Coordinates of C-alpha atoms in Angstrom, one line a residue:
M1 CA 15.5 -9.1 36.0
K2 CA 18.1 -6.4 36.7
L3 CA 18.4 -3.6 34.1
K4 CA 22.1 -4.3 33.6
E5 CA 21.3 -7.9 32.6
L6 CA 19.0 -6.6 29.9
L7 CA 21.7 -4.2 28.6
K8 CA 24.6 -6.7 28.5
D9 CA 24.5 -7.1 24.7
I10 CA 23.0 -3.7 23.9
P11 CA 25.3 -0.9 22.5
V12 CA 24.5 2.0 24.8
I13 CA 25.4 5.7 24.3
A14 CA 24.7 6.9 27.8
I15 CA 23.0 5.8 31.0
V16 CA 21.7 8.2 33.7
G17 CA 20.7 6.4 36.9
S18 CA 21.2 3.0 38.4
E19 CA 21.6 -0.1 36.3
D20 CA 20.7 -2.2 39.4
V21 CA 17.0 -1.3 39.2
E22 CA 14.7 -4.4 39.0
I23 CA 12.7 -4.6 35.8
T24 CA 9.4 -6.4 36.1
D25 CA 8.3 -6.2 32.4
V26 CA 9.2 -4.4 29.1
N27 CA 6.7 -2.4 27.0
I28 CA 6.7 -0.1 24.0
D29 CA 3.0 1.0 24.6
S30 CA 2.9 3.6 27.4
R31 CA -0.7 2.6 28.2
R32 CA 0.4 -0.8 29.3
I33 CA 3.1 0.4 31.7
K34 CA 2.9 -0.7 35.3
D35 CA 5.2 -0.3 38.3
G36 CA 8.7 -1.6 37.6
H37 CA 8.5 -1.6 33.8
L38 CA 11.1 -0.6 31.3
F39 CA 9.5 1.7 28.7
I40 CA 11.1 1.7 25.2
A41 CA 10.3 4.8 23.3
M42 CA 10.0 3.9 19.6
K43 CA 9.9 6.4 16.7
G44 CA 7.0 4.7 14.9
T45 CA 5.6 5.4 11.5
Q46 CA 2.6 7.2 13.0
V47 CA 3.6 8.4 16.4
D48 CA 6.9 9.1 18.2
G49 CA 6.9 7.2 21.5
H50 CA 9.3 9.8 23.1
K51 CA 6.1 11.9 23.6
F52 CA 4.8 9.4 26.0
V53 CA 7.9 9.1 28.3
P54 CA 6.3 11.3 31.0
K55 CA 3.1 9.2 30.9
A56 CA 5.1 6.0 31.2
I57 CA 6.9 7.3 34.3
E58 CA 3.6 8.5 35.8
L59 CA 2.3 4.9 35.4
G60 CA 5.4 3.5 37.2
A61 CA 8.2 3.0 34.7
K62 CA 11.5 2.6 36.5
A63 CA 13.6 2.8 33.4
V64 CA 13.3 4.4 30.0
M65 CA 15.2 3.5 26.8
C66 CA 15.2 6.2 24.2
E67 CA 17.1 7.8 21.3
D68 CA 16.7 11.3 22.5
M69 CA 17.7 11.9 26.2
P70 CA 15.0 14.1 27.9
E71 CA 16.3 17.4 29.3
E72 CA 14.2 17.0 32.4
K73 CA 14.7 13.8 34.2
T74 CA 12.7 12.2 37.0
E75 CA 14.5 11.1 40.2
G76 CA 14.6 7.4 40.7
V77 CA 14.1 6.6 37.0
T78 CA 17.0 5.3 34.9
Y79 CA 17.4 6.6 31.4
V80 CA 19.2 4.6 28.7
Q81 CA 20.1 6.2 25.4
V82 CA 20.8 4.1 22.3
V83 CA 21.2 5.0 18.6
S84 CA 18.1 3.2 17.5
T85 CA 15.4 1.7 19.8
E86 CA 14.0 -0.1 16.7
D87 CA 17.3 -1.9 16.3
V88 CA 17.6 -3.1 20.0
V89 CA 14.0 -3.6 21.1
G90 CA 13.9 -7.2 19.7
K91 CA 17.1 -8.1 21.6
V92 CA 15.8 -6.6 24.8
A93 CA 12.6 -8.5 24.5
T94 CA 14.3 -11.9 23.8
T95 CA 16.6 -11.4 26.8
F96 CA 13.8 -10.4 29.2
H97 CA 11.8 -13.5 28.2
G98 CA 14.7 -15.9 28.4
N99 CA 15.3 -16.2 24.6
P100 CA 12.2 -18.4 24.0
S101 CA 12.9 -18.9 20.2
T102 CA 15.9 -21.1 21.1
K103 CA 13.8 -23.4 23.2
L104 CA 11.6 -24.6 20.3
K105 CA 11.9 -24.9 16.6
L106 CA 10.7 -21.7 15.0
V107 CA 10.0 -21.6 11.3
G108 CA 9.2 -18.2 9.5
V109 CA 7.2 -17.9 6.3
T110 CA 7.6 -14.7 4.1
G111 CA 6.4 -13.6 0.7
T112 CA 3.5 -11.7 -0.8
N113 CA 1.0 -14.6 -0.9
G114 CA 0.7 -17.9 0.8
K115 CA 2.1 -17.0 4.2
T116 CA -1.0 -17.7 6.2
T117 CA -1.8 -21.0 4.3
I118 CA 1.7 -22.4 4.7
A119 CA 2.2 -21.4 8.4
T120 CA -1.3 -22.7 9.3
L121 CA -0.9 -26.0 7.4
L122 CA 2.4 -26.6 9.1
Y123 CA 0.8 -26.0 12.5
N124 CA -2.1 -28.3 11.7
M125 CA 0.2 -31.0 10.3
F126 CA 2.6 -31.1 13.2
T127 CA -0.3 -31.0 15.6
K128 CA -1.8 -34.0 13.9
M129 CA 1.6 -35.7 14.2
G130 CA 1.2 -35.5 17.9
H131 CA 3.4 -32.4 18.6
K132 CA 2.5 -29.4 20.7
C133 CA 2.7 -26.4 18.4
G134 CA 2.3 -22.6 18.3
L135 CA 1.1 -20.5 15.4
L136 CA 1.6 -16.7 14.7
S137 CA -0.6 -15.7 11.8
T138 CA -2.8 -13.0 10.2
V139 CA -6.0 -15.0 11.0
C140 CA -5.3 -16.0 14.6
N141 CA -2.4 -16.9 17.0
Y142 CA -2.5 -20.3 18.7
I143 CA -0.7 -21.7 21.7
I144 CA -1.5 -25.4 21.3
D145 CA -5.3 -25.1 21.0
E146 CA -5.7 -21.8 22.8
A147 CA -6.8 -19.1 20.3
I148 CA -5.4 -15.6 20.7
P149 CA -6.8 -12.9 18.4
A150 CA -4.3 -11.4 16.0
D151 CA -4.1 -7.6 15.4
H152 CA -1.1 -7.7 13.0
T153 CA 0.4 -10.3 10.6
T154 CA 3.5 -10.2 12.9
P155 CA 3.1 -8.8 16.5
D156 CA 5.5 -6.2 18.0
P157 CA 8.8 -7.6 19.4
I158 CA 7.5 -7.4 23.0
E159 CA 4.3 -9.3 22.3
L160 CA 6.0 -11.7 20.0
N161 CA 8.5 -12.8 22.7
R162 CA 5.7 -12.9 25.3
L163 CA 3.7 -15.3 23.1
L164 CA 6.8 -17.4 22.3
D165 CA 7.6 -17.6 26.0
R166 CA 4.0 -18.8 26.7
M167 CA 4.4 -21.4 24.0
V168 CA 7.6 -22.7 25.6
Q169 CA 5.9 -22.7 29.1
A170 CA 3.1 -24.7 27.5
G171 CA 5.5 -27.3 26.2
C172 CA 5.4 -26.4 22.5
E173 CA 8.1 -28.1 20.4
Y174 CA 7.5 -26.1 17.2
A175 CA 6.2 -22.6 16.3
F176 CA 5.2 -21.5 12.8
M177 CA 5.1 -17.8 12.0
E178 CA 4.2 -15.4 9.2
C179 CA 6.9 -12.8 8.7
S180 CA 5.5 -9.7 7.0
S181 CA 7.7 -7.2 5.2
H182 CA 6.7 -4.5 7.7
A183 CA 7.8 -6.8 10.6
I184 CA 11.2 -7.5 9.0
A185 CA 11.8 -3.8 8.0
Q186 CA 10.7 -2.6 11.5
K187 CA 13.0 -5.2 13.2
R188 CA 10.0 -6.8 14.9
I189 CA 11.6 -10.2 14.5
G190 CA 15.1 -9.0 15.6
G191 CA 16.7 -11.2 18.2
L192 CA 14.7 -14.3 17.3
T193 CA 16.5 -17.6 16.4
F194 CA 14.9 -19.4 13.4
A195 CA 15.2 -23.1 12.7
G196 CA 14.1 -22.4 9.1
G197 CA 12.6 -19.9 6.7
I198 CA 10.3 -20.3 3.7
F199 CA 9.9 -17.9 0.7
T200 CA 6.6 -18.1 -1.2
N201 CA 6.7 -15.5 -4.0
L202 CA 7.1 -11.7 -4.6
T203 CA 4.6 -9.5 -6.4
R204 CA 3.6 -5.8 -5.9
D205 CA 2.2 -5.1 -2.4
H206 CA 2.7 -2.6 0.4
L207 CA 4.4 0.0 -1.7
D208 CA 2.5 2.6 0.3
Y209 CA 5.0 1.7 3.1
H210 CA 8.1 0.5 1.2
K211 CA 7.8 3.1 -1.6
T212 CA 9.7 1.0 -4.1
F213 CA 9.5 -2.7 -5.2
E214 CA 13.3 -3.0 -4.5
N215 CA 12.8 -1.9 -0.9
Y216 CA 10.0 -4.4 -0.5
R217 CA 12.1 -7.2 -2.0
N218 CA 15.1 -6.2 0.2
A219 CA 12.9 -6.3 3.3
K220 CA 12.0 -9.9 2.5
K221 CA 15.6 -10.8 1.6
A222 CA 16.8 -9.4 5.0
F223 CA 15.0 -12.3 6.7
F224 CA 17.0 -14.9 4.9
D225 CA 20.3 -12.9 5.2
S226 CA 19.8 -13.1 9.0
L227 CA 19.2 -16.9 9.2
P228 CA 22.0 -18.9 11.0
K229 CA 24.1 -21.7 9.5
T230 CA 22.1 -24.2 11.5
A231 CA 18.8 -23.2 9.8
F232 CA 17.3 -24.2 6.4
A233 CA 16.1 -21.7 3.7
I234 CA 13.4 -23.1 1.4
T235 CA 12.7 -21.0 -1.7
N236 CA 10.3 -21.0 -4.6
A237 CA 12.3 -21.7 -7.8
D238 CA 9.3 -20.8 -9.9
D239 CA 9.5 -17.1 -8.7
K240 CA 12.0 -14.9 -10.4
N241 CA 13.1 -13.6 -7.0
G242 CA 13.4 -17.0 -5.4
M243 CA 17.1 -17.4 -5.7
V244 CA 17.7 -13.6 -5.0
M245 CA 16.2 -14.2 -1.6
V246 CA 18.8 -16.8 -0.6
Q247 CA 21.9 -15.6 -2.4
N248 CA 23.5 -14.3 0.8
T249 CA 22.0 -16.6 3.4
K250 CA 24.2 -18.8 5.6
A251 CA 21.4 -21.3 5.9
T252 CA 21.1 -24.6 4.0
V253 CA 19.2 -23.7 0.8
K254 CA 16.5 -26.0 -0.7
T255 CA 14.3 -25.3 -3.7
Y256 CA 10.7 -26.3 -4.6
S257 CA 8.9 -26.0 -8.0
I258 CA 6.0 -27.1 -10.0
R259 CA 7.7 -26.0 -13.3
T260 CA 11.4 -26.5 -13.2
V261 CA 14.3 -28.6 -11.7
A262 CA 14.3 -28.3 -7.9
D263 CA 14.9 -30.3 -4.7
F264 CA 11.2 -30.8 -4.1
K265 CA 8.8 -31.2 -7.1
A266 CA 5.0 -31.7 -7.7
R267 CA 2.5 -31.8 -10.5
I268 CA -1.3 -32.0 -10.8
I269 CA -2.8 -35.3 -12.0
E270 CA -6.5 -34.4 -11.6
C271 CA -8.4 -31.4 -10.3
H272 CA -12.0 -30.9 -9.0
F273 CA -13.7 -28.3 -6.8
E274 CA -13.4 -30.8 -3.9
G275 CA -9.7 -31.2 -4.3
M276 CA -6.7 -32.5 -6.5
Y277 CA -4.8 -35.6 -7.0
L278 CA -1.0 -34.8 -7.1
E279 CA 2.3 -36.4 -7.7
M280 CA 4.6 -35.0 -5.1
D281 CA 8.3 -35.9 -4.9
G282 CA 7.6 -39.1 -6.7
H283 CA 4.6 -40.1 -4.5
E284 CA 0.9 -39.8 -5.4
V285 CA -1.4 -38.0 -2.9
G286 CA -5.0 -36.7 -2.8
V287 CA -5.5 -33.3 -1.2
Q288 CA -8.5 -31.1 -0.3
F289 CA -7.2 -28.0 -2.1
I290 CA -7.4 -26.6 -5.7
G291 CA -5.2 -24.4 -7.8
K292 CA -1.5 -24.5 -8.9
F293 CA -0.6 -21.9 -6.3
N294 CA -1.9 -24.3 -3.6
V295 CA 0.3 -27.0 -5.1
S296 CA 3.2 -24.6 -4.5
N297 CA 2.0 -23.9 -0.9
L298 CA 1.6 -27.6 -0.2
L299 CA 5.0 -28.3 -1.7
A300 CA 6.6 -25.7 0.7
V301 CA 4.8 -27.4 3.6
Y302 CA 6.1 -30.8 2.5
A303 CA 9.6 -29.5 2.1
A304 CA 9.6 -27.8 5.5
A305 CA 8.3 -30.9 7.2
V306 CA 11.0 -33.1 5.6
M307 CA 13.7 -30.6 6.5
L308 CA 12.4 -30.7 10.1
G309 CA 13.1 -34.5 10.1
K310 CA 9.7 -36.0 9.1
S311 CA 9.6 -38.9 6.7
P312 CA 8.0 -38.1 3.3
E313 CA 5.4 -40.9 3.7
D314 CA 4.2 -39.7 7.1
V315 CA 4.0 -36.1 5.7
L316 CA 1.9 -37.1 2.7
V317 CA -0.5 -39.2 4.8
V318 CA -1.2 -36.2 7.1
M319 CA -1.3 -33.8 4.1
S320 CA -4.2 -35.8 2.6
T321 CA -6.3 -35.0 5.7
L322 CA -5.6 -31.2 5.8
H323 CA -8.3 -28.6 4.9
S324 CA -8.0 -25.1 3.4
V325 CA -7.4 -22.2 5.7
S326 CA -10.5 -20.1 6.4
G327 CA -11.2 -17.6 3.6
R328 CA -8.7 -19.1 1.2
L329 CA -10.4 -20.5 -1.9
E330 CA -13.3 -21.5 0.2
P331 CA -16.3 -22.9 -1.9
I332 CA -19.9 -22.4 -0.8
H333 CA -22.4 -24.2 -3.0
S334 CA -25.8 -22.6 -3.7
P335 CA -29.1 -24.5 -3.9
E336 CA -29.4 -23.2 -7.5
G337 CA -26.3 -25.1 -8.6
Y338 CA -23.7 -22.4 -8.9
T339 CA -20.7 -22.1 -6.6
A340 CA -19.4 -19.0 -4.6
V341 CA -15.8 -18.9 -3.7
V342 CA -14.6 -16.7 -0.8
D343 CA -10.9 -15.7 -1.0
Y344 CA -8.6 -13.2 0.7
A345 CA -7.0 -12.3 -2.6
H346 CA -6.2 -8.6 -2.3
T347 CA -3.2 -8.2 -4.7
P348 CA -3.2 -8.5 -8.6
D349 CA -1.1 -11.7 -8.3
A350 CA -3.4 -13.3 -5.8
L351 CA -6.4 -12.5 -7.9
E352 CA -4.7 -14.0 -10.9
N353 CA -3.9 -17.2 -9.0
V354 CA -7.4 -17.7 -7.6
L355 CA -9.0 -17.0 -11.0
N356 CA -6.6 -19.4 -12.7
A357 CA -7.5 -22.1 -10.1
I358 CA -11.2 -21.6 -10.8
H359 CA -10.7 -21.9 -14.5
E360 CA -8.6 -25.1 -14.1
V361 CA -11.7 -26.7 -12.4
L362 CA -14.3 -25.2 -14.7
D363 CA -12.5 -26.2 -17.8
G364 CA -14.7 -23.9 -19.9
K365 CA -17.9 -25.3 -18.6
G366 CA -19.3 -22.3 -16.8
H367 CA -19.1 -18.5 -16.4
V368 CA -17.0 -16.6 -13.8
I369 CA -18.4 -13.5 -12.0
T370 CA -15.9 -11.7 -9.8
V371 CA -16.8 -9.3 -6.9
C372 CA -13.7 -7.4 -5.7
G373 CA -12.5 -4.1 -4.4
A374 CA -9.4 -2.6 -2.9
G375 CA -8.4 -1.4 0.6
G376 CA -8.3 2.3 1.4
N377 CA -5.2 4.1 2.6
R378 CA -3.0 1.5 1.0
D379 CA -0.9 1.2 -2.2
K380 CA -3.1 3.0 -4.8
G381 CA -0.9 1.7 -7.6
K382 CA -2.3 -1.8 -7.4
R383 CA -6.0 -0.7 -7.8
P384 CA -6.1 -0.4 -11.6
L385 CA -4.0 -3.6 -11.9
M386 CA -6.5 -5.5 -9.8
A387 CA -9.4 -4.4 -11.9
Q388 CA -7.5 -5.4 -15.1
E389 CA -6.7 -8.8 -13.6
A390 CA -10.4 -9.4 -12.7
V391 CA -11.6 -8.4 -16.1
K392 CA -9.0 -10.5 -17.9
Q393 CA -10.3 -13.8 -16.4
S394 CA -14.0 -13.0 -15.7
D395 CA -17.2 -12.9 -17.7
K396 CA -18.6 -10.2 -15.4
V397 CA -17.0 -8.1 -12.8
I398 CA -18.6 -6.1 -9.9
I399 CA -16.3 -3.5 -8.4
T400 CA -17.3 -2.8 -4.8
S401 CA -16.1 -1.6 -1.4
D402 CA -13.5 -3.6 0.6
N403 CA -12.1 -1.9 3.7
P404 CA -12.3 1.8 2.7
R405 CA -10.7 2.9 6.0
F406 CA -10.5 6.7 5.8
E407 CA -11.1 7.0 2.1
E408 CA -14.4 7.4 0.2
P409 CA -15.4 4.0 -1.2
Q410 CA -16.4 5.6 -4.6
D411 CA -12.9 7.2 -4.9
I412 CA -11.3 3.8 -4.5
I413 CA -13.7 2.3 -7.1
N414 CA -12.9 5.1 -9.5
D415 CA -9.1 4.4 -9.1
M416 CA -9.8 0.8 -10.1
L417 CA -12.0 1.7 -13.0
A418 CA -9.3 4.1 -14.3
G419 CA -7.3 1.1 -15.3
L420 CA -9.9 -0.2 -17.8
N421 CA -10.6 0.8 -21.4
A422 CA -14.0 1.2 -23.0
Q423 CA -14.1 -2.5 -24.2
Q424 CA -13.2 -3.8 -20.7
M425 CA -15.8 -1.5 -19.1
K426 CA -18.6 -3.4 -20.9
K427 CA -18.0 -6.4 -18.5
V428 CA -18.0 -4.2 -15.4
I429 CA -20.5 -2.6 -13.1
S430 CA -19.8 -0.9 -9.8
I431 CA -21.9 -1.2 -6.6
V432 CA -20.5 0.6 -3.5
D433 CA -22.5 -1.5 -1.0
R434 CA -20.6 -4.8 -0.7
R435 CA -23.7 -6.8 0.5
E436 CA -25.7 -5.6 -2.5
A437 CA -22.8 -6.4 -4.8
I438 CA -22.7 -10.0 -3.6
R439 CA -26.5 -10.2 -3.9
T440 CA -26.3 -8.9 -7.5
A441 CA -23.6 -11.4 -8.4
C442 CA -25.8 -14.2 -7.1
M443 CA -28.8 -12.9 -9.1
M444 CA -26.6 -13.0 -12.3
A445 CA -25.2 -16.6 -11.7
Q446 CA -26.6 -19.6 -13.5
K447 CA -26.2 -23.3 -12.8
G448 CA -22.6 -24.3 -13.2
D449 CA -21.2 -20.8 -12.8
V450 CA -18.7 -19.6 -10.2
I451 CA -18.8 -16.3 -8.2
L452 CA -15.4 -15.2 -6.8
I453 CA -15.8 -12.9 -3.8
A454 CA -12.3 -11.6 -3.3
G455 CA -10.5 -9.3 -0.9
K456 CA -11.7 -10.1 2.6
G457 CA -11.5 -13.9 3.1
H458 CA -11.4 -14.6 6.8
E459 CA -12.1 -11.0 7.8
N460 CA -15.5 -10.5 9.5
Y461 CA -15.6 -6.7 9.4
Q462 CA -15.4 -3.7 7.2
E463 CA -13.3 -0.8 8.4
I464 CA -15.0 2.5 7.7
K465 CA -13.7 5.9 9.0
G466 CA -11.7 4.2 11.7
V467 CA -14.5 1.9 12.9
K468 CA -14.7 -1.8 12.3
H469 CA -18.3 -2.8 11.4
H470 CA -19.3 -6.5 11.4
F471 CA -19.4 -7.9 7.9
D472 CA -18.7 -11.4 6.8
D473 CA -18.8 -12.5 3.1
H474 CA -19.7 -16.1 4.3
E475 CA -22.7 -14.9 6.3
V476 CA -24.0 -12.8 3.4
L477 CA -23.8 -15.8 1.1
R478 CA -25.5 -18.1 3.7
D479 CA -28.3 -15.5 4.1
I480 CA -28.7 -15.3 0.3
F481 CA -28.7 -19.1 0.0
N482 CA -31.0 -19.4 3.0
V483 CA -28.7 -22.0 4.6
K484 CA -27.0 -22.1 8.0

């Protein structure tokens, strides 16, 4: 594609060199540059891509898009100056890849919790209905049944459009995608055309990046502000920010709720560890999930499927066959008669939801032991809140290591313990080694009890000092239980 075609809708400050140069690919990572590429220099949160312009040219870049025009220029290379590369990179990527999001129905899911579950269940549902689908999620990306490892909740704009283009080439009719607050704020989804958007909920998270809750909320809201008139916007009426999200959207707004008046409603009829029996939109259905928050998730899935043109009856039939996403309220039964539940909960709200779900099933007939930690180099303010939430709904709590990253695990634990008073501390012990913490919880548990192992869910590693070491909560439990 000619450079001038890529620039036709881009506001440019200056161009030095030929616009007729042939561009063979687009990249923001200088290490991936090959002959004929356009390198877009991004001012990232960690590193300024402008530093790598010489390296990109050395590797064969024929054009450079930048905010700061270099004083020294290489002959035969075209330089394009724009106000903000972050603002235009999405549009450049969509143009280069032929605007793939317009060639299938793309649905985005945003909110603090539930994104992975809703996006994955929609992917599974529409696949079972006979459609070719794509999935972009925290756990893994899929193009029909081809798994592609995921490094971020939402890929960068170049990789995102590359994946969407591959989905289109493979014949996908639908794509379901998690839209993180980072991705929205950093314009990673800029240039995409969405058929619909779903809002789950909003609680404290990622304030290490967004700084204030208002900034975090506005990042989520920006996704709905950008939806076109042809799209739908499905929002959670049970969340106090639910209607804030859609107040300025041009999309058709629909609400869902398990507590109040809404377009889509549901309630629990019966609940067991193996699943629930629900009344959803006037129909009864058995599902293989537990917890009120999962009722909300399933309701969002149901609403989206109906808005995408599926009949309520067909949706509910398929919904009854769906299983929980890996590492989301995943029960593992011990030979001794107690149950361990592995869950990704890593925010105070998520911890509250999971513990509520466990108590709904236990109904006072067993004790709850919670094993949890908090991630390093992330929002420190939520650490004491997580400890408080764990203590509030548990008979015993073991504070342990999660992904300490570049922090000392004991420092993170101390931050969590700082949120507890002397009375609360009587319920708590701390064990830095996560494997030992899980083993200790299992030694404490009696028949009928439940152990919640929170924070890592599907993750099969611990990140320590920049290195990912293999660690899987499921494997640790199976080893303790002596089962395969």
